[in-house]
Amino acid sequence: MSNTETPVTALNTPRKILITSALPYANGPIHLGHLVEYIQTDIWSRFQKMRGHTCTYVCADDAHGTPIMLRAQAEGISPETLIANSSEEHQADFAGFHVQFDHYDSTHSAENKVFAEQIYLALKEKGYISRKTISQYYDPEKEMFLPDRFVKGTCPKCKTKDQYGDNCEACGATYSPTDLIHPTSAVSGATPIEKETEHLFFELNQFEEMLKAWTREGHLQTQIANKLDEWLESGLRGWDISRDAPYFGFEIPGEKDKFFYVWLDAPIGYMSSFKTYCDKTGLNFDEYWQQGAKTELYHFIGKDIINFHALFWPAMLSGAGFRTPDAIFAHGFLTVDGQKMSKSRGTFIMAKTYLEFLNPEYLRYYYAAKLSSRIDDIDLNLEDFAQRVNSDLVGKVINIASRCAGFVVKKFDRKLSGAWSKEATELYQHFVNQSESIAALYEAREYGHAMRDIMALADKANEYIAETAPWVLAKEEGKESELHESVSVGINLFRVLISYLTPVLPVTANKANAFLKLDKAAWDDIQHPLYHHEITKFKPLLTRLEMDAIQKMVDASTQTMTQKSNVPDGKKENKHPQKNATPNFEPLADEIGIEAFSKIDLRIAKIVHAEAVPEAKKLLKLTLDIGLEQRQVFAGIKSAYEPEQLIGKLTVMVANLAPRKMRFGVSEGMVLAAGPGGSDLYILSPDDGATPGMRVK
């Protein structure tokens, strides 16, 4: 195997596969960024099952750590209650997006405790565990040692205040918490003190040669393997696997007031979740986890946690006598409209909020159309999202059944024909002949390529219907046979397309199968056309996605985020807590330092031309004079201004914003505006005396 891709020749061989997604942290809700991974994994799982393989998809809530303990205290509930509530919410969100786990568990389980202790004791017995005395910040008021992210202070490099204890968000410097100037505890606000404590370490350096080989044996994407080479060449150090009380987790056997670090027992949750599933179903656990197992094991994860999965995890498994993964599939992050998800812009969208407004299969398809086997970030462009769903799914695929079904029902007593011309038969066979190439793309996680190939077939199907023109044949005498073939072939081509899309659109596929009066389809069922087959009356399977519905979701997301708790929601929280916002106003964005702000080049600009963008509901196309040159900028102010109102006005623009390629052209900056939105939106207008190109100080 090379670059984690299974050869096409192996696709039809019966396989036993175990797959996992990274465990969501039980301290916050699921958002659209999380769903990239779970939808990607679910598509792969459904595809494998359609191919007839034994494929098991397990996951669990990652339920331990200091953030969960502190949040439970803040809410006046036990950590067990908090993680139980979180698990219920997470599973509801996943079910809403049709992510179908075979089993979903929690790392706070008896099974996970057993495996964590078993692996730890095996590593200890073989000499892979050591003890070291370390100096760590301690909160004298809360009487607890502080993780790096719970210490804040002034950056020792750039002197920016209110930075976390491991890195500065203003200048990007990394450091030890003890390097901070004027450190404070993020838990109590007290000044922490340095205190020595004894910790347990997993001696990762003893696995250096094993990991150098393993990371280059095709288990990882090339980009990831190259990155790990840098770490391996610089030398591996011991990994701190213990935390001091108070801590919510499993106590380390043989130790007092020492607990397993959350990242030790989190990946072990893959094993414990699967073991629980095996106990319920009779599946053989050892067949999947013993060394030398012939079954397949794959982990789908985000690129930010690759060190835990591609270094610590295989070393732990190898040292404790278990098999290592066949492959780890990492993916990139999600941006929305080309930018990092933003609470103030309403693009930090929770799964629950999305489901209140939009069909989850729209997002499943859009993600599939963007995903590949690489670790590139993917962008959810909201206008492109609507257009692609409407063009591909509604306009191309669903439209085929809509155009043909009525004729079959009304003129042929719901029965498809049983005899086709040579040309029609060859067309159907052309569609079926794509089966293995599309399967190979799914197998290699090249979903975007697969969607393009499927939509190319949809174009051919629509061309066939346009050429045979059943609506014309229906009006001509003696054309019944030709009409029957045209619509019957059209329905059969629709069936092939839906079959190929089933891993992505499982609910729509179920509705389509009900319309076609078919049982749940296997991948190879399309090899046999539906001759003399009865269908039912067609009902719309998907409706158009309107930008108004998307805007309502964005508006609701902005409102929702103003009401969120200030308790950190992740093992490594990267954002400042959300400030309480005044109702009807945008919440304050994350703070930046003066150094970052000084890099923004604000210029006076004269609007020399303005016109509407017909294809966009919110955009005006502006030509801006900034002194020595003119810039083209697309601004979302159509709801507030007529183009002719703006010509000749002065405004303020961000002149050093990187150009952004849009469907309508390139936007070379940003004009500044304020207001709650809609017609209540106002561009910034400088006082008299300002001239184009003048720097705003």
Phi, psi and omega in degrees: 000138181230137179054032175062022179253130179280134180303146180300329183295341182269358188296325185266358178282129180303133185228156172243116191233135171243126180233151179222157165251159176302146185281123179293140181286135188277037183231018180184165183283165176278133177239177187296334176295317176302320190292342175307313184290314186288325176291318177302314182291318182297320177301316181294319179297312180297321178299313181299321180290323176298328180282355177093009180276156172277104184236125181242128182244111181240155178203179180193162170280136174275109200246008185245168173123166181298316181303322180291318178300314183289322179294320178299318177298317181297327182269357178071030179231169178280154175303325180297321178292318180300312184287332176292317178296318181296318180298318179298317180293316180299314183293327176293319178296315180296317179298324179298330178260016175062029173280115192251094175280146170283330174205139178232128189229202178219147175287346176269066183227159179299321181296318181292325176298317180299312182292321179299314179293320180298314181292317179300312182295324177294318178294320179295316182298328182271005176084019181267359180247133179231168178243138178218144175269126180237160175255130186218152177290143184228132179273111183290337179279314180276349180055055180209148171287146187254124169300158183309318185285356178253015171243133180230154180179195181270133181300130180289345183266303185255355176070019175288135182279165171060046178255154180285167188281002179238335177201156180263127181280347180275312184249350177085003181293147173248149185194176175271149178305329181288350177277344182299145173270134181052058181292147174223157175279127177288349180275311185242344185087357180286159174281119182286158176242152176279136182215139180277146177209154179264127180240159177259139183234140170269118186281083183296333182297337179288350181251015187299312181293319178300317182287325177299322178286313186298319183289350180245018182256019177089011180276347186230155171296152185302318181299321181290315180300320179296319179295319180293331176303321180298316181292318182294323180291329180280351177095136181266147179243170177297146182253122181290114184248010181237156174223149182273154174294149358281140183201139178266108181176199180266131177289140183284128181300135180083002181240156178247127178059030175239133184235151175296131172302141186307326183283351173282311185272351180297303180294334176297339175300334174298316181291313185292323177296317179294322179298318177299319178296318178299318180297329180280327191249346183088004176295148184272109182300313184297330181298336182259338189239351180286154178298137181082011181300140179270352176285173184247142180228124182227140175244130172259125184215169172276154184294344183284346182241029184291327182296322179293323186271331186254354175238294184298313187295307179297328177293316177301312182297313181297316181294331182267001175090021177252167178286159176258162182296148172292321179200152173240120184257109180262147178233167180273190181268171177256132167247159178236124185053040174080003183229161176303142180306136188232131177291319184290330179273356180079015181258003170270083194260123178283151179304317182297320180294315178305314185294340178289340188238330190229155176290126182298335182286341171301312183290320178303315181293316183296317176299316179301319181293342182257339190277146175219185179279355181275177182255024180294146171293151177241150184247130172265091176275116193295324177288317177297323177306307181296315184293322181290318178299313182293319181288309187283302188283308184282310186286328184259308189275300184297327182299331180298310180295321181298322184284335188257328191297320183301320179295320180296317183291313188280321189259340186231025174054038175071009184257135173280158182286167181239006180218126181240156174290166179300318182296318180294319179297318179294324178296314179298319181294326176300318178296315182293326181295345178278356187305310185288324180291321177291322176299319179297324178292317175301313182303318182276005180064024176270063186297319181301317178296318179298317180296322178296318179294321179294318180290332174295322175293321178299321176299318179296321179296317179291327175296319179298315181294320178295322181289320181278340173045069181301330179293334175279315180300326182295338182265353184256138178287145176077011181252015184301318182296316179295319178297315182299318179295315183304308184284331178291317176296318178302315179296320179294321177294321175301318181298320178296315180299316179296323177298315179295331182268357185304317179299333181270321185239067186296323182286316176299321178296320177298319178294320179295320178294325176295318176299321181274356182057052179238152171284173177305129191271144167267164187301321186271002181299332183290350178299338182245114180297161177271093177264140177052034186261142180266136176243176178252177176295136184283134172239143182307129182269328176216147177249164181299146176265117183263143179297332178300319180293321177297317181296323177297322177296316179297316179299318180294325179293321178297316180294319182297318186291340177287348185252006186284155177293153177274000183285129178306143186246017180215164178297327175230095185280122186258001184234152173292151177302144179296128176287149174292133183252148175291138180306142177076005177236153178295141174291154178296141177283170177302144180293147171232158179280166181296330179296317179293319182294324183294343179282346181282123181262101179265129183230147171289134180228141175258129180278105183267342177204145178214137177210154179286152172259104188304325185280353184239135183284335189247350193259140165246143176263118184247141169253121187246132175265117179243037175099272185276348182204170175246147180235148173259127182225135173262124184238137182276059185235018183299327182291343185251339187224143165276143184307318184293338178294333190269337186297127181094346181285152171264145177213186180241135179231154170275111190271342182252023174284135181300137178304144181237122180280122179243171181296334185264353183145190181261130176262125190251037180154196181209132173270148183266135180217161180222158178130165183286346179119179182064222179285344179269069182218132188226123174289151178285128182240119181288162178292166176303146180105342178285148180230151181304135179094348181295135179284134177272120183261000000 
